[in-house]
XYZ file of C-alpha atoms in Angstrom:
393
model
C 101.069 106.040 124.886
C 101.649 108.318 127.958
C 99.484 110.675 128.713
C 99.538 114.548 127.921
C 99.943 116.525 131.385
C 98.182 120.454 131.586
C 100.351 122.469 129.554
C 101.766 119.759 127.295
C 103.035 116.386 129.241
C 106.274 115.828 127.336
C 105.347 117.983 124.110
C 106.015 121.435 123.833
C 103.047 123.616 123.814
C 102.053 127.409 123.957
C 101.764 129.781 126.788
C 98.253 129.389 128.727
C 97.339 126.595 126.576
C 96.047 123.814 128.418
C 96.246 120.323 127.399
C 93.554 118.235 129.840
C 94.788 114.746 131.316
C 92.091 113.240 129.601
C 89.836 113.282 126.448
C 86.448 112.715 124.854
C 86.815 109.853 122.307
C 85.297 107.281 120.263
C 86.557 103.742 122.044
C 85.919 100.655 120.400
C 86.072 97.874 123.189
C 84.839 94.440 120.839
C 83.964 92.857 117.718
C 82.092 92.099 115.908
C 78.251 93.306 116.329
C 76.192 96.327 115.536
C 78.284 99.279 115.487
C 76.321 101.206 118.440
C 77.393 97.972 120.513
C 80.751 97.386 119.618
C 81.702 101.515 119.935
C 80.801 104.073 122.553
C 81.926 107.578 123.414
C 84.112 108.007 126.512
C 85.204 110.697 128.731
C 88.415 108.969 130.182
C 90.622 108.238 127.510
C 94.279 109.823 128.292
C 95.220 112.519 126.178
C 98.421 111.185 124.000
C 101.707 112.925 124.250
C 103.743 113.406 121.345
C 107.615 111.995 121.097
C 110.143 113.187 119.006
C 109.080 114.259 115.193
C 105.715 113.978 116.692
C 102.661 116.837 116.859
C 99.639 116.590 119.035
C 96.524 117.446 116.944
C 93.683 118.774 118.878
C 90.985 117.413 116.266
C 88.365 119.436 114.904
C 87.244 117.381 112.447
C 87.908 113.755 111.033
C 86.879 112.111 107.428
C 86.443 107.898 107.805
C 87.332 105.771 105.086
C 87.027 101.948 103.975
C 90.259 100.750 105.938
C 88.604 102.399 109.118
C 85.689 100.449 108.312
C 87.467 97.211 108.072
C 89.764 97.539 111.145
C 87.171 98.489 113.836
C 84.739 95.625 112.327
C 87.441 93.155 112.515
C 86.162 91.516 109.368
C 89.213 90.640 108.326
C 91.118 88.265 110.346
C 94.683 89.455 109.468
C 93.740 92.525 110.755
C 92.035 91.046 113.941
C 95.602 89.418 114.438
C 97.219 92.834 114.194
C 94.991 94.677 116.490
C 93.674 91.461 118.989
C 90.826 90.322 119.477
C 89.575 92.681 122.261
C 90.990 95.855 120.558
C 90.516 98.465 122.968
C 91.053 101.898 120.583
C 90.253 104.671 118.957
C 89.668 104.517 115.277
C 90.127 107.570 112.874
C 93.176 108.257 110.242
C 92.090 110.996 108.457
C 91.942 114.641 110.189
C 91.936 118.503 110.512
C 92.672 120.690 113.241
C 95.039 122.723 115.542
C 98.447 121.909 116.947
C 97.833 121.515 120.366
C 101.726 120.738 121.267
C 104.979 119.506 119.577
C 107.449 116.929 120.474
C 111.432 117.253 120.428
C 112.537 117.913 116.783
C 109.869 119.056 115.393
C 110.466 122.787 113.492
C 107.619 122.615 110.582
C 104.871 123.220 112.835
C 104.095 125.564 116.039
C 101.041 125.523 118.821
C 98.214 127.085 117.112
C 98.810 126.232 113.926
C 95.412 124.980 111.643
C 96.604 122.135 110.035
C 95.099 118.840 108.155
C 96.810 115.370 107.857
C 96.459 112.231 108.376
C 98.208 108.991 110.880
C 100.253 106.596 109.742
C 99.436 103.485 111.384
C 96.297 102.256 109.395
C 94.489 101.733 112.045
C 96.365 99.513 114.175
C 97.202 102.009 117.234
C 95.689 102.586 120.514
C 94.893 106.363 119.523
C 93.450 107.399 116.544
C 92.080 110.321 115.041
C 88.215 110.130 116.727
C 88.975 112.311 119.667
C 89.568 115.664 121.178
C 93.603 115.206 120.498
C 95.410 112.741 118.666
C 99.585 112.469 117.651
C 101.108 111.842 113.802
C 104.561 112.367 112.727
C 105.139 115.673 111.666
C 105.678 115.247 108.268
C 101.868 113.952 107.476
C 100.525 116.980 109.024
C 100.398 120.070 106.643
C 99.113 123.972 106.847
C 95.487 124.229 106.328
C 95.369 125.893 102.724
C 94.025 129.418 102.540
C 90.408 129.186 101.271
C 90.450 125.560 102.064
C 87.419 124.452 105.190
C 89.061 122.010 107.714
C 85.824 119.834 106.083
C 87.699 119.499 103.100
C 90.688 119.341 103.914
C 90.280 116.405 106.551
C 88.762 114.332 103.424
C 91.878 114.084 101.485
C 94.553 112.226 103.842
C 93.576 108.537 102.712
C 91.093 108.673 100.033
C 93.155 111.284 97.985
C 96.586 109.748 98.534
C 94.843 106.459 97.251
C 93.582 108.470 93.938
C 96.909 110.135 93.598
C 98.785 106.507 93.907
C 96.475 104.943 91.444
C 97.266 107.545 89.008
C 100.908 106.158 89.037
C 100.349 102.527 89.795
C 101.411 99.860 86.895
C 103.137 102.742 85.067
C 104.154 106.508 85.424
C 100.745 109.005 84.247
C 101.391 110.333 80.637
C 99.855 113.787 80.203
C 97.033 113.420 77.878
C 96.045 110.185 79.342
C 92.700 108.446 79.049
C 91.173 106.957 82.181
C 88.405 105.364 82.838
C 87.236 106.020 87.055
C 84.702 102.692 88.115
C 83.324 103.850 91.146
C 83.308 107.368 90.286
C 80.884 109.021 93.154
C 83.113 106.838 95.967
C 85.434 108.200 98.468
C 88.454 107.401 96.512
C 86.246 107.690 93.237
C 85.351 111.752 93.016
C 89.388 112.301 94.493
C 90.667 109.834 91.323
C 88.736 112.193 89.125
C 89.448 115.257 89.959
C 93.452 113.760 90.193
C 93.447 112.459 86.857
C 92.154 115.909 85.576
C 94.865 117.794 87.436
C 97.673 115.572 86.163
C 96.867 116.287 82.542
C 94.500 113.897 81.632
C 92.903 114.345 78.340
C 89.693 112.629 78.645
C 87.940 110.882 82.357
C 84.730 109.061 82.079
C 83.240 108.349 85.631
C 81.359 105.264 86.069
C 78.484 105.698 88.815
C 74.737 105.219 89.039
C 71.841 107.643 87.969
C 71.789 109.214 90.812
C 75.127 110.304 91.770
C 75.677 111.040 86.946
C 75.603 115.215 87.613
C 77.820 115.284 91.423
C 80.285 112.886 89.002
C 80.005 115.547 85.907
C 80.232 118.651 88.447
C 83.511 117.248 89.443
C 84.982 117.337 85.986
C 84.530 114.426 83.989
C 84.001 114.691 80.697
C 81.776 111.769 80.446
C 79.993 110.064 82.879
C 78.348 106.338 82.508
C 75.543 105.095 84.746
C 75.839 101.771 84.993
C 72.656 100.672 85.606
C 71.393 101.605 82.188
C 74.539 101.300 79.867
C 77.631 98.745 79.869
C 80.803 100.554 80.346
C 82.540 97.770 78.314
C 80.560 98.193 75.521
C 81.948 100.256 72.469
C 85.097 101.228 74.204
C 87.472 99.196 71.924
C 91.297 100.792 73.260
C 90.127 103.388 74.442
C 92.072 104.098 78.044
C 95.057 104.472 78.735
C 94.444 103.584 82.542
C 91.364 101.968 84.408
C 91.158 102.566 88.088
C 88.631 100.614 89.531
C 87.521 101.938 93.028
C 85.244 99.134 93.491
C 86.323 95.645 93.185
C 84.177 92.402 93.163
C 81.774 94.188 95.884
C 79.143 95.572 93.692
C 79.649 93.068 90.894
C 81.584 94.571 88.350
C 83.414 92.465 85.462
C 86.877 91.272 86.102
C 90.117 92.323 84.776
C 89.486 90.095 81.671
C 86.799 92.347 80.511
C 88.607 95.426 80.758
C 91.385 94.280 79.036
C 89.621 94.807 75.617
C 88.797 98.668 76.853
C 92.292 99.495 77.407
C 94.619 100.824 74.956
C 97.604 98.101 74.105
C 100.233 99.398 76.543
C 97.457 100.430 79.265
C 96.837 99.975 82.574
C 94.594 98.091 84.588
C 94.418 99.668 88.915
C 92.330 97.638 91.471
C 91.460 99.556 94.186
C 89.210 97.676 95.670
C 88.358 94.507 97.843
C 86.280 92.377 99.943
C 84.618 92.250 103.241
C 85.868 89.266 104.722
C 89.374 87.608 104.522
C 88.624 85.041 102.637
C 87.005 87.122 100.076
C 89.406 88.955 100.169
C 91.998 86.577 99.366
C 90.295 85.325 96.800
C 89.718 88.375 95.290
C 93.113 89.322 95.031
C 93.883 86.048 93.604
C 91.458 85.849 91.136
C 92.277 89.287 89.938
C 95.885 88.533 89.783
C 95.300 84.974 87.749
C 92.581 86.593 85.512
C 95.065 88.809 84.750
C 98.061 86.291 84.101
C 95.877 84.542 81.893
C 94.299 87.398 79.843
C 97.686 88.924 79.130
C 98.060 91.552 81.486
C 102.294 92.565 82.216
C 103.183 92.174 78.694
C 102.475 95.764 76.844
C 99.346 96.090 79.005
C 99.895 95.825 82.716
C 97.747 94.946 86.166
C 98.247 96.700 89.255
C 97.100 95.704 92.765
C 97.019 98.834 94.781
C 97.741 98.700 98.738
C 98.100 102.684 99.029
C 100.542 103.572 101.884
C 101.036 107.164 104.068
C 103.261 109.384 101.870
C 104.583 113.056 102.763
C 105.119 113.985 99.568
C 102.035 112.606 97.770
C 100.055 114.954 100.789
C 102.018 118.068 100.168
C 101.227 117.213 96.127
C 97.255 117.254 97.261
C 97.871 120.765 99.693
C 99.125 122.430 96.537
C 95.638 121.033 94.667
C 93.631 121.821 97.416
C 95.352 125.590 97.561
C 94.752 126.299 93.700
C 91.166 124.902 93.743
C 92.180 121.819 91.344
C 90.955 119.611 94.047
C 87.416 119.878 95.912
C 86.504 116.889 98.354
C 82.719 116.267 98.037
C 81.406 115.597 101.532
C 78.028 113.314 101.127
C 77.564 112.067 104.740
C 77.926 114.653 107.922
C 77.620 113.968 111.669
C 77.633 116.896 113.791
C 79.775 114.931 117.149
C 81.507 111.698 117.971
C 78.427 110.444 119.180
C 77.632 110.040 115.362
C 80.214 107.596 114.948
C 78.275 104.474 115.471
C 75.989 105.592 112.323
C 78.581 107.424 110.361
C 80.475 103.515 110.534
C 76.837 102.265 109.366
C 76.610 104.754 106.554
C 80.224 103.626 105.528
C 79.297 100.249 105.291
C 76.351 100.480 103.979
C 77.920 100.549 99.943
C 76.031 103.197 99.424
C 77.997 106.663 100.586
C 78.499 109.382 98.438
C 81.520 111.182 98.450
C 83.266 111.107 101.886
C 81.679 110.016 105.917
C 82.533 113.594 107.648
C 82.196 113.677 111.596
C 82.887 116.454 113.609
C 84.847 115.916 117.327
C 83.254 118.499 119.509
C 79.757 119.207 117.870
C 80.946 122.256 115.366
C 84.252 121.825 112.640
C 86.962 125.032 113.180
C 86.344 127.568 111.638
C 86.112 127.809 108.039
C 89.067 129.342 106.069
C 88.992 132.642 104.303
C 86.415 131.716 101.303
C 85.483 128.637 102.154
C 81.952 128.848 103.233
C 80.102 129.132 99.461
C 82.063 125.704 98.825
C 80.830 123.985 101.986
C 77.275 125.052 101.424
C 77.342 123.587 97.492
C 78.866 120.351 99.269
C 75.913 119.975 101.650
C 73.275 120.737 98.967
C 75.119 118.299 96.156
C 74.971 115.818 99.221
C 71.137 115.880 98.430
C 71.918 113.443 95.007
C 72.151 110.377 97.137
C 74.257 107.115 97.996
C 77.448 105.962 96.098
C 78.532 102.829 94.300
C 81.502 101.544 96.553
C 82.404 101.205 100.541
C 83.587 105.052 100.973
C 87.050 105.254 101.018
């Protein structure tokens, strides 16, 4: 993508703002190897300009999630073919900042504006969100919510539109529904609670380990299981209406076939989750989808396979949550620069995060919105509880 002149290349931008040639950002130049070898922080890389329907985000802040994860390690090979071998970018989806410029068309947004959002390549691009500026169509950026820290905010872009498609995978949410979160204290795991709550759920058990049971309860379920003392199977006889599971074969949870007897006879059954290699992954999805073929699932009861995908209106849906306090992004893992990034990926991959990977582009988030502070500071001290259950998505 051409590069962003002083003052705005080809975007639009404000008067006296200045837009440098170049940028600060996370470049990831091989695979695969230890993360601190396969990613460094450079001062060269040329700032991006936005085209038409496109904003130029200078980033403040930037959330990583499991599809990050997978693209920069290359670990699986369709995605290797997508991006080549010797990928030369910068990773990061998930972000919140300022609008550093805007390109023809665009009338939602102006220069200045704090905003959160997210990009909608997955990954594949040259320029992604880990640096000082990066571009996204205009409708998957949206107004920083009053109250709301850019911390927060940046969290929700992937691992919330994820929870909020899971919700309405297999078959549309009923208010009053049951559901049953595996993988509760994950990424996608304390958003799918939280979701479920807001969209009229009338019971949500989270499924974690003992020490992530009281972040899980704090965000709103109503009962929480810890797995490594009681079977979540076990004396659950139809009792969901919907099972998301945010975790897949990684951690070595049942299949399909097991949860089919804890779902109510016209539930749902959500996979979330996946594997670390392709051929795992391939398996995985078709041993889910024959496990579920065989044990009955899209009759009355149905299986989903969820491959979440960018949507505007399922991110304006998560604003409004975010805006009314419905929806609270617990932030486990924080790295105060881009130099972080190597170990933030680490922590990601480790299977153990809590809550969401947080890294901040130029040593400090912006500043925090009107009320946000006494939120941020319960974050960082619930962060204290420990690691998570699934690869942090």
């Amino acid at each position: 993508m051409a590069a962003a002149g002083a003052g705005g290349g080809g975007g639009a931008a404000g008067a006296g703002t200045a837009i440098p040639k170049h940028m600060r950002a996370v470049v990831q130049s091989k695979y695969p190897g230890a993360w601190a070898d396969v990613i460094s922080v450079r001062d060269d890389v040329a700032v991006p300009t936005p085209g038409a329907g496109e904003v130029l985000i200078r980033v403040g802040v930037v959330s990583i999630h499991a599809g990050d994860f997978h693209a920069q390690s290359g670990d699986i090979c369709i995605v290797k073919c997508m991006t080549g071998c010797s990928p030369q970018r910068v990773p990061g989806q998930d972000f919140a900042g300022t609008v550093a410029a805007v390109g023809a068309g665009v009338t939602r947004h102006r220069v200045g504006d704090a905003v959160f959002g997210l990009r909608p390549d997955n990954n594949f691009s040259a320029t992604g969100a880990l640096a000082q500026f990066t571009v996204t169509k205009e409708d998957l950026v949206y107004a920083l919510p009053d109250g709301v820290s850019p911390e927060q905010a940046c969290c929700v872009g992937t691992s919330g539109m994820t929870a909020v498609q899971a919700m309405r995978a297999g078959k549309p949410f009923r208010d009053g529904e049951r559901v049953l979160v595996v993988g509760a204290s994950g990424g996608v795991g304390t958003h799918a609670v939280q979701i479920a709550k807001a969209m009229g759920a009338s019971h949500v058990t989270g499924v974690c380990s003992t020490r992530n049971v009281e972040m899980v309860r704090g965000l709103g379920a109503d009962a929480v299981v810890d797995y490594t003392r009681e079977d979540y199977h076990d004396g659950a006889d139809d009792s969901y209406d919907r099972v998301v599971d945010c975790v897949g074969q990684r951690r070595g949870t049942l299949p399909p076939t097991a949860c089919k007897g804890i779902l109510k006879p016209d539930g749902v059954f959500v996979s979330v989750g996946a594997s670390e290699s392709t051929c795992g992954f391939i398996a995985f999805a078709l041993k889910l989808t024959l496990c579920a073929a065989c044990c009955g699932y899209g009759g009355s009861q149905t299986f989903a396979f969820l491959s979440s995908a960018p949507d505007s209106a399922d991110l304006d849906y998560m604003r409004g949550l975010l805006a009314d306090g419905r929806l609270r992004p617990h932030v486990g893992h924080r790295f105060a620069s881009l130099d972080g990034a190597a170990e933030a990926f680490e922590v990601l991959g480790s299977g153990h995060a809590a809550g969401k990977v947080v890294v901040a582009v130029d040593g400090s988030a912006p500043a925090v919105a009107a009320g946000a502070a006494a939120g941020a500071d319960a974050d960082a001290a619930a962060a204290a509880t420990g690691g998570g259950e699934e690869l942090a998505s």
